PDB file of C-alpha atoms and ligand atoms in Angstrom:
ATOM      1  CA  UNK Y   1     -43.590 -75.460   1.307  1.00 60.00           C
ATOM      2  CA  UNK Y   2     -46.405 -78.070  -0.214  1.00 62.00           C
ATOM      3  CA  UNK Y   3     -45.402 -80.690  -2.968  1.00 63.00           C
ATOM      4  CA  UNK Y   4     -46.529 -78.336  -5.602  1.00 62.00           C
ATOM      5  CA  UNK Y   5     -44.836 -75.172  -4.519  1.00 66.00           C
ATOM      6  CA  UNK Y   6     -41.725 -77.348  -4.181  1.00 67.00           C
ATOM      7  CA  UNK Y   7     -42.224 -77.944  -8.142  1.00 74.00           C
ATOM      8  CA  UNK Y   8     -43.159 -74.463  -9.314  1.00 88.00           C
ATOM      9  CA  UNK Y   9     -39.743 -72.800 -10.373  1.00 95.00           C
ATOM     10  CA  UNK Y  10     -39.244 -69.908  -7.956  1.00 97.00           C
ATOM     11  CA  UNK Y  11     -38.711 -67.440 -11.021  1.00 98.00           C
ATOM     12  CA  UNK Y  12     -39.912 -67.795 -14.751  1.00 98.00           C
ATOM     13  CA  UNK Y  13     -39.900 -65.554 -17.552  1.00 98.00           C
ATOM     14  CA  UNK Y  14     -42.108 -66.756 -20.783  1.00 98.00           C
ATOM     15  CA  UNK Y  15     -41.123 -65.206 -23.900  1.00 98.00           C
ATOM     16  CA  UNK Y  16     -39.892 -61.763 -22.206  1.00 98.00           C
ATOM     17  CA  UNK Y  17     -38.547 -59.105 -24.493  1.00 98.00           C
ATOM     18  CA  UNK Y  18     -37.609 -55.506 -24.029  1.00 98.00           C
ATOM     19  CA  UNK Y  19     -37.117 -53.346 -27.345  1.00 98.00           C
ATOM     20  CA  UNK Y  20     -35.169 -49.903 -27.071  1.00 97.00           C
ATOM     21  CA  UNK Y  21     -36.236 -48.132 -30.307  1.00 95.00           C
ATOM     22  CA  UNK Y  22     -35.280 -50.226 -32.881  1.00 94.00           C
ATOM     23  CA  UNK Y  23     -32.967 -52.392 -30.749  1.00 97.00           C
ATOM     24  CA  UNK Y  24     -34.421 -55.759 -29.506  1.00 97.00           C
ATOM     25  CA  UNK Y  25     -32.386 -56.028 -26.304  1.00 98.00           C
ATOM     26  CA  UNK Y  26     -33.775 -58.953 -25.254  1.00 98.00           C
ATOM     27  CA  UNK Y  27     -35.869 -61.527 -27.194  1.00 98.00           C
ATOM     28  CA  UNK Y  28     -38.303 -64.055 -26.323  1.00 97.00           C
ATOM     29  CA  UNK Y  29     -36.386 -65.460 -23.066  1.00 98.00           C
ATOM     30  CA  UNK Y  30     -37.811 -68.142 -21.155  1.00 98.00           C
ATOM     31  CA  UNK Y  31     -35.630 -68.558 -17.987  1.00 98.00           C
ATOM     32  CA  UNK Y  32     -36.675 -70.811 -15.098  1.00 98.00           C
ATOM     33  CA  UNK Y  33     -34.823 -70.491 -11.853  1.00 98.00           C
ATOM     34  CA  UNK Y  34     -35.241 -73.488  -9.160  1.00 96.00           C
ATOM     35  CA  UNK Y  35     -35.693 -72.744  -5.747  1.00 95.00           C
ATOM     36  CA  UNK Y  36     -31.947 -72.624  -3.947  1.00 94.00           C
ATOM     37  CA  UNK Y  37     -29.921 -72.640  -6.980  1.00 96.00           C
ATOM     38  CA  UNK Y  38     -27.320 -70.362  -7.873  1.00 97.00           C
ATOM     39  CA  UNK Y  39     -27.313 -69.347 -11.552  1.00 98.00           C
ATOM     40  CA  UNK Y  40     -24.942 -67.533 -13.414  1.00 97.00           C
ATOM     41  CA  UNK Y  41     -25.834 -65.547 -16.366  1.00 98.00           C
ATOM     42  CA  UNK Y  42     -23.004 -64.863 -18.649  1.00 96.00           C
ATOM     43  CA  UNK Y  43     -22.483 -63.433 -22.289  1.00 95.00           C
ATOM     44  CA  UNK Y  44     -20.663 -60.641 -24.135  1.00 94.00           C
ATOM     45  CA  UNK Y  45     -21.008 -57.106 -23.386  1.00 94.00           C
ATOM     46  CA  UNK Y  46     -24.451 -55.747 -24.775  1.00 96.00           C
ATOM     47  CA  UNK Y  47     -25.868 -59.320 -24.776  1.00 97.00           C
ATOM     48  CA  UNK Y  48     -28.978 -58.356 -22.753  1.00 98.00           C
ATOM     49  CA  UNK Y  49     -27.964 -59.061 -19.469  1.00 97.00           C
ATOM     50  CA  UNK Y  50     -28.581 -56.208 -17.468  1.00 96.00           C
ATOM     51  CA  UNK Y  51     -31.816 -55.556 -19.659  1.00 98.00           C
ATOM     52  CA  UNK Y  52     -33.270 -59.475 -18.669  1.00 98.00           C
ATOM     53  CA  UNK Y  53     -32.606 -58.403 -14.780  1.00 97.00           C
ATOM     54  CA  UNK Y  54     -34.381 -55.322 -15.187  1.00 96.00           C
ATOM     55  CA  UNK Y  55     -37.372 -57.207 -16.413  1.00 98.00           C
ATOM     56  CA  UNK Y  56     -37.371 -59.582 -13.916  1.00 98.00           C
ATOM     57  CA  UNK Y  57     -36.967 -56.758 -11.077  1.00 96.00           C
ATOM     58  CA  UNK Y  58     -39.300 -54.686 -12.429  1.00 95.00           C
ATOM     59  CA  UNK Y  59     -37.321 -51.731 -13.522  1.00 93.00           C
ATOM     60  CA  UNK Y  60     -37.909 -52.055 -16.819  1.00 97.00           C
ATOM     61  CA  UNK Y  61     -41.490 -52.865 -18.131  1.00 97.00           C
ATOM     62  CA  UNK Y  62     -41.392 -55.459 -21.076  1.00 98.00           C
ATOM     63  CA  UNK Y  63     -42.408 -55.222 -24.788  1.00 98.00           C
ATOM     64  CA  UNK Y  64     -43.741 -58.933 -24.574  1.00 98.00           C
ATOM     65  CA  UNK Y  65     -43.905 -61.850 -22.370  1.00 98.00           C
ATOM     66  CA  UNK Y  66     -44.563 -62.404 -18.386  1.00 98.00           C
ATOM     67  CA  UNK Y  67     -42.576 -63.036 -15.290  1.00 98.00           C
ATOM     68  CA  UNK Y  68     -43.490 -65.125 -12.768  1.00 98.00           C
ATOM     69  CA  UNK Y  69     -42.515 -65.338  -9.222  1.00 98.00           C
ATOM     70  CA  UNK Y  70     -43.553 -68.419  -6.996  1.00 95.00           C
ATOM     71  CA  UNK Y  71     -46.260 -68.668  -9.360  1.00 94.00           C
ATOM     72  CA  UNK Y  72     -47.697 -65.559  -9.511  1.00 96.00           C
ATOM     73  CA  UNK Y  73     -47.739 -63.654 -12.577  1.00 98.00           C
ATOM     74  CA  UNK Y  74     -45.658 -60.349 -11.346  1.00 98.00           C
ATOM     75  CA  UNK Y  75     -45.342 -58.803 -14.914  1.00 98.00           C
ATOM     76  CA  UNK Y  76     -47.690 -55.759 -13.917  1.00 96.00           C
ATOM     77  CA  UNK Y  77     -45.879 -54.867 -10.390  1.00 96.00           C
ATOM     78  CA  UNK Y  78     -43.338 -52.153  -9.928  1.00 93.00           C
ATOM     79  CA  UNK Y  79     -39.811 -52.875  -8.446  1.00 90.00           C
ATOM     80  CA  UNK Y  80     -40.936 -52.054  -5.042  1.00 87.00           C
ATOM     81  CA  UNK Y  81     -43.391 -54.116  -5.036  1.00 90.00           C
ATOM     82  CA  UNK Y  82     -41.345 -56.787  -6.540  1.00 93.00           C
ATOM     83  CA  UNK Y  83     -38.869 -55.937  -3.654  1.00 90.00           C
ATOM     84  CA  UNK Y  84     -41.858 -56.609  -1.289  1.00 88.00           C
ATOM     85  CA  UNK Y  85     -42.040 -59.900  -2.617  1.00 92.00           C
ATOM     86  CA  UNK Y  86     -38.430 -61.101  -2.337  1.00 93.00           C
ATOM     87  CA  UNK Y  87     -37.082 -60.076  -5.566  1.00 95.00           C
ATOM     88  CA  UNK Y  88     -33.717 -58.101  -4.512  1.00 93.00           C
ATOM     89  CA  UNK Y  89     -30.944 -56.783  -6.928  1.00 92.00           C
ATOM     90  CA  UNK Y  90     -27.782 -55.069  -6.712  1.00 86.00           C
ATOM     91  CA  UNK Y  91     -26.719 -52.765  -9.555  1.00 75.00           C
ATOM     92  CA  UNK Y  92     -23.993 -52.927 -12.022  1.00 66.00           C
ATOM     93  CA  UNK Y  93     -23.024 -49.558 -11.073  1.00 68.00           C
ATOM     94  CA  UNK Y  94     -22.752 -48.928  -7.254  1.00 67.00           C
ATOM     95  CA  UNK Y  95     -25.594 -47.023  -5.515  1.00 78.00           C
ATOM     96  CA  UNK Y  96     -25.370 -46.440  -1.999  1.00 88.00           C
ATOM     97  CA  UNK Y  97     -26.319 -43.319  -0.048  1.00 90.00           C
ATOM     98  CA  UNK Y  98     -22.322 -41.870  -0.102  1.00 92.00           C
ATOM     99  CA  UNK Y  99     -22.970 -39.121   2.805  1.00 93.00           C
ATOM    100  CA  UNK Y 100     -24.842 -41.733   5.212  1.00 95.00           C
ATOM    101  CA  UNK Y 101     -22.424 -43.756   7.360  1.00 96.00           C
ATOM    102  CA  UNK Y 102     -22.140 -47.576   6.475  1.00 95.00           C
ATOM    103  CA  UNK Y 103     -24.568 -48.613   9.247  1.00 95.00           C
ATOM    104  CA  UNK Y 104     -27.214 -46.139   8.072  1.00 94.00           C
ATOM    105  CA  UNK Y 105     -26.866 -47.411   4.646  1.00 93.00           C
ATOM    106  CA  UNK Y 106     -27.954 -50.947   5.985  1.00 93.00           C
ATOM    107  CA  UNK Y 107     -30.316 -49.245   8.502  1.00 92.00           C
ATOM    108  CA  UNK Y 108     -32.275 -47.677   5.377  1.00 89.00           C
ATOM    109  CA  UNK Y 109     -32.631 -50.990   3.796  1.00 87.00           C
ATOM    110  CA  UNK Y 110     -33.841 -52.873   7.105  1.00 88.00           C
ATOM    111  CA  UNK Y 111     -36.485 -50.169   7.742  1.00 84.00           C
ATOM    112  CA  UNK Y 112     -37.826 -50.398   4.192  1.00 79.00           C
ATOM    113  CA  UNK Y 113     -37.968 -53.927   4.891  1.00 81.00           C
ATOM    114  CA  UNK Y 114     -39.961 -53.478   8.027  1.00 78.00           C
ATOM    115  CA  UNK Y 115     -41.932 -50.906   7.090  1.00 71.00           C
ATOM    116  CA  UNK Y 116     -44.042 -53.585   5.393  1.00 67.00           C
ATOM    117  CA  UNK Y 117     -45.466 -54.536   8.475  1.00 66.00           C
ATOM    118  CA  UNK Y 118     -48.198 -52.071  10.768  1.00 65.00           C
ATOM    119  CA  UNK Y 119     -46.506 -53.335  13.962  1.00 64.00           C
ATOM    120  CA  UNK Y 120     -43.249 -51.675  12.829  1.00 64.00           C
ATOM    121  CA  UNK Y 121     -44.924 -48.446  12.023  1.00 63.00           C
ATOM    122  CA  UNK Y 122     -46.542 -48.336  15.525  1.00 66.00           C
ATOM    123  CA  UNK Y 123     -43.635 -49.625  17.575  1.00 66.00           C
ATOM    124  CA  UNK Y 124     -40.291 -49.116  16.179  1.00 66.00           C
ATOM    125  CA  UNK Y 125     -37.671 -51.336  17.606  1.00 73.00           C
ATOM    126  CA  UNK Y 126     -34.546 -49.408  17.588  1.00 76.00           C
ATOM    127  CA  UNK Y 127     -32.363 -52.073  19.378  1.00 79.00           C
ATOM    128  CA  UNK Y 128     -33.710 -54.594  17.008  1.00 83.00           C
ATOM    129  CA  UNK Y 129     -32.920 -52.438  14.074  1.00 88.00           C
ATOM    130  CA  UNK Y 130     -29.213 -51.892  15.534  1.00 90.00           C
ATOM    131  CA  UNK Y 131     -28.827 -55.623  16.181  1.00 91.00           C
ATOM    132  CA  UNK Y 132     -29.806 -56.327  12.614  1.00 90.00           C
ATOM    133  CA  UNK Y 133     -27.710 -53.709  10.929  1.00 93.00           C
ATOM    134  CA  UNK Y 134     -24.490 -54.991  12.961  1.00 93.00           C
ATOM    135  CA  UNK Y 135     -25.428 -58.879  11.632  1.00 91.00           C
ATOM    136  CA  UNK Y 136     -25.903 -57.712   8.160  1.00 90.00           C
ATOM    137  CA  UNK Y 137     -22.108 -55.837   8.343  1.00 94.00           C
ATOM    138  CA  UNK Y 138     -20.893 -58.844  10.157  1.00 91.00           C
ATOM    139  CA  UNK Y 139     -21.948 -60.906   7.176  1.00 88.00           C
ATOM    140  CA  UNK Y 140     -19.878 -58.709   4.546  1.00 89.00           C
ATOM    141  CA  UNK Y 141     -17.205 -58.007   7.264  1.00 89.00           C
ATOM    142  CA  UNK Y 142     -17.622 -54.415   7.137  1.00 93.00           C
ATOM    143  CA  UNK Y 143     -18.589 -54.084  11.167  1.00 94.00           C
ATOM    144  CA  UNK Y 144     -15.701 -52.332  11.678  1.00 96.00           C
ATOM    145  CA  UNK Y 145     -15.932 -49.611   9.420  1.00 96.00           C
ATOM    146  CA  UNK Y 146     -19.777 -49.370  10.322  1.00 96.00           C
ATOM    147  CA  UNK Y 147     -19.415 -45.267  11.309  1.00 97.00           C
ATOM    148  CA  UNK Y 148     -17.590 -44.084   8.012  1.00 97.00           C
ATOM    149  CA  UNK Y 149     -19.387 -42.391   5.943  1.00 97.00           C
ATOM    150  CA  UNK Y 150     -19.871 -44.650   2.880  1.00 96.00           C
ATOM    151  CA  UNK Y 151     -18.427 -42.744   0.555  1.00 95.00           C
ATOM    152  CA  UNK Y 152     -14.994 -42.855   2.278  1.00 95.00           C
ATOM    153  CA  UNK Y 153     -14.659 -46.394   1.647  1.00 94.00           C
ATOM    154  CA  UNK Y 154     -12.555 -48.087  -0.946  1.00 91.00           C
ATOM    155  CA  UNK Y 155     -14.745 -49.114  -3.868  1.00 89.00           C
ATOM    156  CA  UNK Y 156     -14.531 -52.799  -3.196  1.00 88.00           C
ATOM    157  CA  UNK Y 157     -16.097 -52.127   0.150  1.00 90.00           C
ATOM    158  CA  UNK Y 158     -19.060 -50.118  -1.188  1.00 91.00           C
ATOM    159  CA  UNK Y 159     -19.849 -53.164  -3.610  1.00 89.00           C
ATOM    160  CA  UNK Y 160     -19.674 -55.122  -0.404  1.00 90.00           C
ATOM    161  CA  UNK Y 161     -21.824 -52.614   1.458  1.00 92.00           C
ATOM    162  CA  UNK Y 162     -24.409 -52.456  -1.282  1.00 92.00           C
ATOM    163  CA  UNK Y 163     -24.791 -56.721  -0.787  1.00 91.00           C
ATOM    164  CA  UNK Y 164     -25.322 -55.816   2.649  1.00 91.00           C
ATOM    165  CA  UNK Y 165     -28.275 -53.765   1.867  1.00 91.00           C
ATOM    166  CA  UNK Y 166     -29.511 -56.215  -0.592  1.00 90.00           C
ATOM    167  CA  UNK Y 167     -29.376 -59.069   2.379  1.00 90.00           C
ATOM    168  CA  UNK Y 168     -31.333 -57.078   4.558  1.00 88.00           C
ATOM    169  CA  UNK Y 169     -34.265 -56.854   2.541  1.00 88.00           C
ATOM    170  CA  UNK Y 170     -34.239 -60.877   3.056  1.00 88.00           C
ATOM    171  CA  UNK Y 171     -34.337 -61.847  -0.654  1.00 93.00           C
ATOM    172  CA  UNK Y 172     -36.028 -65.166  -1.934  1.00 96.00           C
ATOM    173  CA  UNK Y 173     -34.281 -64.106  -5.180  1.00 97.00           C
ATOM    174  CA  UNK Y 174     -30.758 -62.147  -5.156  1.00 96.00           C
ATOM    175  CA  UNK Y 175     -29.686 -61.242  -8.311  1.00 96.00           C
ATOM    176  CA  UNK Y 176     -26.112 -59.380  -8.365  1.00 95.00           C
ATOM    177  CA  UNK Y 177     -25.344 -57.731 -11.739  1.00 93.00           C
ATOM    178  CA  UNK Y 178     -21.143 -58.283 -12.177  1.00 92.00           C
ATOM    179  CA  UNK Y 179     -20.495 -57.988  -8.117  1.00 91.00           C
ATOM    180  CA  UNK Y 180     -16.813 -58.770  -8.940  1.00 91.00           C
ATOM    181  CA  UNK Y 181     -16.257 -55.785 -11.108  1.00 88.00           C
ATOM    182  CA  UNK Y 182     -13.218 -53.866  -9.788  1.00 84.00           C
ATOM    183  CA  UNK Y 183     -12.890 -56.190  -6.814  1.00 87.00           C
ATOM    184  CA  UNK Y 184      -9.186 -56.945  -6.072  1.00 88.00           C
ATOM    185  CA  UNK Y 185      -8.513 -60.715  -5.478  1.00 90.00           C
ATOM    186  CA  UNK Y 186      -8.779 -60.982  -2.053  1.00 87.00           C
ATOM    187  CA  UNK Y 187     -12.128 -59.034  -2.072  1.00 86.00           C
ATOM    188  CA  UNK Y 188     -13.265 -61.798  -4.813  1.00 91.00           C
ATOM    189  CA  UNK Y 189     -12.982 -64.705  -2.931  1.00 90.00           C
ATOM    190  CA  UNK Y 190     -14.346 -63.097   0.133  1.00 87.00           C
ATOM    191  CA  UNK Y 191     -17.595 -62.271  -2.608  1.00 90.00           C
ATOM    192  CA  UNK Y 192     -17.521 -65.906  -3.411  1.00 92.00           C
ATOM    193  CA  UNK Y 193     -17.739 -67.191   0.296  1.00 91.00           C
ATOM    194  CA  UNK Y 194     -20.222 -64.662   0.941  1.00 90.00           C
ATOM    195  CA  UNK Y 195     -22.602 -65.629  -2.029  1.00 92.00           C
ATOM    196  CA  UNK Y 196     -22.344 -69.627  -1.094  1.00 92.00           C
ATOM    197  CA  UNK Y 197     -23.614 -68.268   2.562  1.00 89.00           C
ATOM    198  CA  UNK Y 198     -26.643 -66.282   0.899  1.00 90.00           C
ATOM    199  CA  UNK Y 199     -27.447 -69.324  -1.299  1.00 92.00           C
ATOM    200  CA  UNK Y 200     -28.029 -71.479   1.713  1.00 91.00           C
ATOM    201  CA  UNK Y 201     -31.237 -69.258   2.175  1.00 91.00           C
ATOM    202  CA  UNK Y 202     -31.984 -68.146  -1.132  1.00 95.00           C
ATOM    203  CA  UNK Y 203     -32.060 -68.557  -4.933  1.00 97.00           C
ATOM    204  CA  UNK Y 204     -29.034 -66.318  -6.486  1.00 97.00           C
ATOM    205  CA  UNK Y 205     -28.898 -64.989 -10.196  1.00 98.00           C
ATOM    206  CA  UNK Y 206     -25.204 -63.838 -11.141  1.00 97.00           C
ATOM    207  CA  UNK Y 207     -24.320 -61.924 -13.812  1.00 97.00           C
ATOM    208  CA  UNK Y 208     -20.640 -62.054 -14.169  1.00 94.00           C
ATOM    209  CA  UNK Y 209     -17.902 -61.850 -16.462  1.00 91.00           C
ATOM    210  CA  UNK Y 210     -15.077 -63.646 -14.229  1.00 93.00           C
ATOM    211  CA  UNK Y 211     -15.483 -66.999 -15.568  1.00 91.00           C
ATOM    212  CA  UNK Y 212     -13.216 -68.177 -12.328  1.00 92.00           C
ATOM    213  CA  UNK Y 213     -15.903 -67.084 -10.252  1.00 95.00           C
ATOM    214  CA  UNK Y 214     -18.813 -68.375 -12.327  1.00 95.00           C
ATOM    215  CA  UNK Y 215     -17.255 -71.796 -12.404  1.00 93.00           C
ATOM    216  CA  UNK Y 216     -16.853 -71.958  -8.549  1.00 93.00           C
ATOM    217  CA  UNK Y 217     -20.330 -70.758  -7.578  1.00 96.00           C
ATOM    218  CA  UNK Y 218     -22.848 -71.396 -10.141  1.00 97.00           C
ATOM    219  CA  UNK Y 219     -24.725 -75.115 -10.368  1.00 96.00           C
ATOM    220  CA  UNK Y 220     -26.047 -74.057 -13.978  1.00 97.00           C
ATOM    221  CA  UNK Y 221     -24.747 -71.626 -16.455  1.00 97.00           C
ATOM    222  CA  UNK Y 222     -27.128 -69.543 -18.997  1.00 97.00           C
ATOM    223  CA  UNK Y 223     -25.632 -67.819 -22.005  1.00 96.00           C
ATOM    224  CA  UNK Y 224     -26.951 -64.857 -23.606  1.00 97.00           C
ATOM    225  CA  UNK Y 225     -25.757 -63.478 -27.037  1.00 95.00           C
ATOM    226  CA  UNK Y 226     -27.897 -60.577 -28.962  1.00 96.00           C
ATOM    227  CA  UNK Y 227     -30.658 -60.686 -26.629  1.00 98.00           C
ATOM    228  CA  UNK Y 228     -31.654 -64.299 -26.680  1.00 98.00           C
ATOM    229  CA  UNK Y 229     -30.605 -67.481 -24.780  1.00 97.00           C
ATOM    230  CA  UNK Y 230     -27.991 -69.640 -26.849  1.00 95.00           C
ATOM    231  CA  UNK Y 231     -27.143 -72.509 -24.253  1.00 96.00           C
ATOM    232  CA  UNK Y 232     -27.944 -73.517 -21.182  1.00 97.00           C
ATOM    233  CA  UNK Y 233     -26.504 -76.304 -18.617  1.00 96.00           C
ATOM    234  CA  UNK Y 234     -24.163 -77.291 -16.064  1.00 96.00           C
ATOM    235  CA  UNK Y 235     -20.567 -75.654 -16.191  1.00 93.00           C
ATOM    236  CA  UNK Y 236     -18.717 -78.323 -18.113  1.00 91.00           C
ATOM    237  CA  UNK Y 237     -20.991 -78.335 -20.631  1.00 93.00           C
ATOM    238  CA  UNK Y 238     -21.255 -74.819 -21.292  1.00 93.00           C
ATOM    239  CA  UNK Y 239     -17.561 -74.737 -21.126  1.00 89.00           C
ATOM    240  CA  UNK Y 240     -17.439 -76.867 -23.861  1.00 89.00           C
ATOM    241  CA  UNK Y 241     -20.193 -75.651 -25.820  1.00 91.00           C
ATOM    242  CA  UNK Y 242     -18.695 -74.131 -29.350  1.00 90.00           C
ATOM    243  CA  UNK Y 243     -21.566 -71.696 -29.836  1.00 88.00           C
ATOM    244  CA  UNK Y 244     -20.489 -70.141 -26.247  1.00 87.00           C
ATOM    245  CA  UNK Y 245     -16.952 -70.160 -27.582  1.00 86.00           C
ATOM    246  CA  UNK Y 246     -18.324 -68.437 -31.099  1.00 85.00           C
ATOM    247  CA  UNK Y 247     -20.420 -65.501 -29.040  1.00 83.00           C
ATOM    248  CA  UNK Y 248     -17.311 -64.756 -26.877  1.00 76.00           C
ATOM    249  CA  UNK Y 249     -14.849 -64.482 -29.659  1.00 61.00           C
ATOM    250  CA  UNK Y 250     -13.185 -61.025 -29.746  1.00 48.00           C
ATOM    251  CA  UNK Y 251     -13.729 -60.926 -25.773  1.00 52.00           C
ATOM    252  CA  UNK Y 252     -11.023 -62.783 -24.889  1.00 49.00           C
ATOM    253  CA  UNK Y 253     -11.202 -60.842 -21.529  1.00 47.00           C
ATOM    254  CA  UNK Y 254     -14.576 -62.269 -20.670  1.00 47.00           C
ATOM    255  CA  UNK Y 255     -13.513 -65.891 -20.982  1.00 46.00           C
ATOM    256  CA  UNK Y 256      -9.756 -65.716 -20.002  1.00 44.00           C
ATOM    257  CA  UNK Y 257     -10.143 -63.592 -16.840  1.00 42.00           C
TER     258      UNK Y 257
HETATM  259  N1  ATP W   1     -32.066 -47.810 -21.616  1.00 58.18           N
HETATM  260  C1  ATP W   1     -31.693 -48.216 -22.783  1.00 58.18           C
HETATM  261  N2  ATP W   1     -32.083 -47.601 -23.944  1.00 58.18           N
HETATM  262  C2  ATP W   1     -31.506 -47.671 -25.083  1.00 58.18           C
HETATM  263  N3  ATP W   1     -30.702 -49.097 -25.318  1.00 58.18           N
HETATM  264  C3  ATP W   1     -30.420 -49.872 -24.358  1.00 58.18           C
HETATM  265  C4  ATP W   1     -30.798 -49.150 -22.786  1.00 58.18           C
HETATM  266  N4  ATP W   1     -30.510 -50.349 -21.950  1.00 58.18           N
HETATM  267  C5  ATP W   1     -29.678 -51.084 -22.786  1.00 58.18           C
HETATM  268  N5  ATP W   1     -29.839 -50.847 -24.062  1.00 58.18           N
HETATM  269  C6  ATP W   1     -29.031 -51.487 -25.243  1.00 58.18           C
HETATM  270  O1  ATP W   1     -29.565 -53.012 -24.954  1.00 58.18           O
HETATM  271  C7  ATP W   1     -28.412 -53.977 -25.656  1.00 58.18           C
HETATM  272  C8  ATP W   1     -28.231 -54.802 -24.392  1.00 58.18           C
HETATM  273  O2  ATP W   1     -27.630 -53.891 -23.344  1.00 58.18           O
HETATM  274  P1  ATP W   1     -27.540 -54.737 -21.520  1.00 58.18           P
HETATM  275  O3  ATP W   1     -27.061 -53.529 -20.678  1.00 58.18           O
HETATM  276  O4  ATP W   1     -28.636 -55.482 -21.323  1.00 58.18           O
HETATM  277  O5  ATP W   1     -26.357 -55.754 -22.158  1.00 58.18           O
HETATM  278  P2  ATP W   1     -25.314 -56.583 -21.030  1.00 58.18           P
HETATM  279  O6  ATP W   1     -25.471 -57.672 -21.127  1.00 58.18           O
HETATM  280  O7  ATP W   1     -25.843 -55.947 -19.806  1.00 58.18           O
HETATM  281  O8  ATP W   1     -23.907 -55.955 -21.175  1.00 58.18           O
HETATM  282  P3  ATP W   1     -22.652 -55.544 -20.127  1.00 58.18           P
HETATM  283  O9  ATP W   1     -22.132 -56.974 -20.171  1.00 58.18           O
HETATM  284  O10 ATP W   1     -21.752 -54.553 -21.076  1.00 58.18           O
HETATM  285  O11 ATP W   1     -23.165 -55.322 -18.914  1.00 58.18           O
HETATM  286  C9  ATP W   1     -27.330 -52.963 -25.734  1.00 58.18           C
HETATM  287  O12 ATP W   1     -27.208 -52.602 -26.979  1.00 58.18           O
HETATM  288  C10 ATP W   1     -27.605 -51.626 -24.844  1.00 58.18           C
HETATM  289  O13 ATP W   1     -27.116 -50.840 -25.366  1.00 58.18           O
HETATM  290 MG1   MG W   2     -24.649 -55.503 -17.928  1.00 58.18          MG
END
């Protein structure tokens, strides 16, 4: 990476906005993520967090503004093209192929990534594929259940499987939308370790309601309320911010968990 690339934010939104009918779900958001950081995105229910990452990932088209990735304007690219560039996300609602085995779920993701290259169309490498699947499952601790149908896994493991599928896409930016939702305490610990490992090689944008997880993982926190960014900074500063505390009033579960 040259000196200019190092200065360019990995991700930048400029005045990004999304209107659903009469509702402005996201309004004029300027977000900049540096390479290698773990950024938490927090805010009360309905603040616009999932909508914002929909705009970043290309699942939603913006009403206003632009998205730049590694300095390149990707506003008009669809979600599949952005995945190819390394913008990978996991959904707030679990989305796996329930009838496929755990291993085949990851294989689908690996294949999807590989088929970007002509060489892999011409000479598919089955052994390399199996190795990669095994490695991805090992990272999330699911190697032992590789042959099970994914739908038979407990919910927490399905979420980890989803992350394994995302990792198999080799993200430059991994966006996780409430990954700890529905996980037991031990699973949350495992997820935190996993995110830290991922952060060694990628930038992470983490939407999360569990403040303990946010404080443990995030270098910086961005706070949204009613479609706008209302605060941004290191965890200690955000915790002490009166506007942030006000935004969470009436939502004690969001700050006390
Ligand atoms: N496809 C849609 N059509 C219409 N309104 C939508 C749509 N998606 C989201 N909204 C609305 O936009 C606002 C922001 O929703 P969003 O899901 O982005 O919030 P969030 O911060 O992710 O909330 P949560 O913490 O509950 O996941 C909400 O008022 C929501 O009802
Ligand atoms: Mg959401």
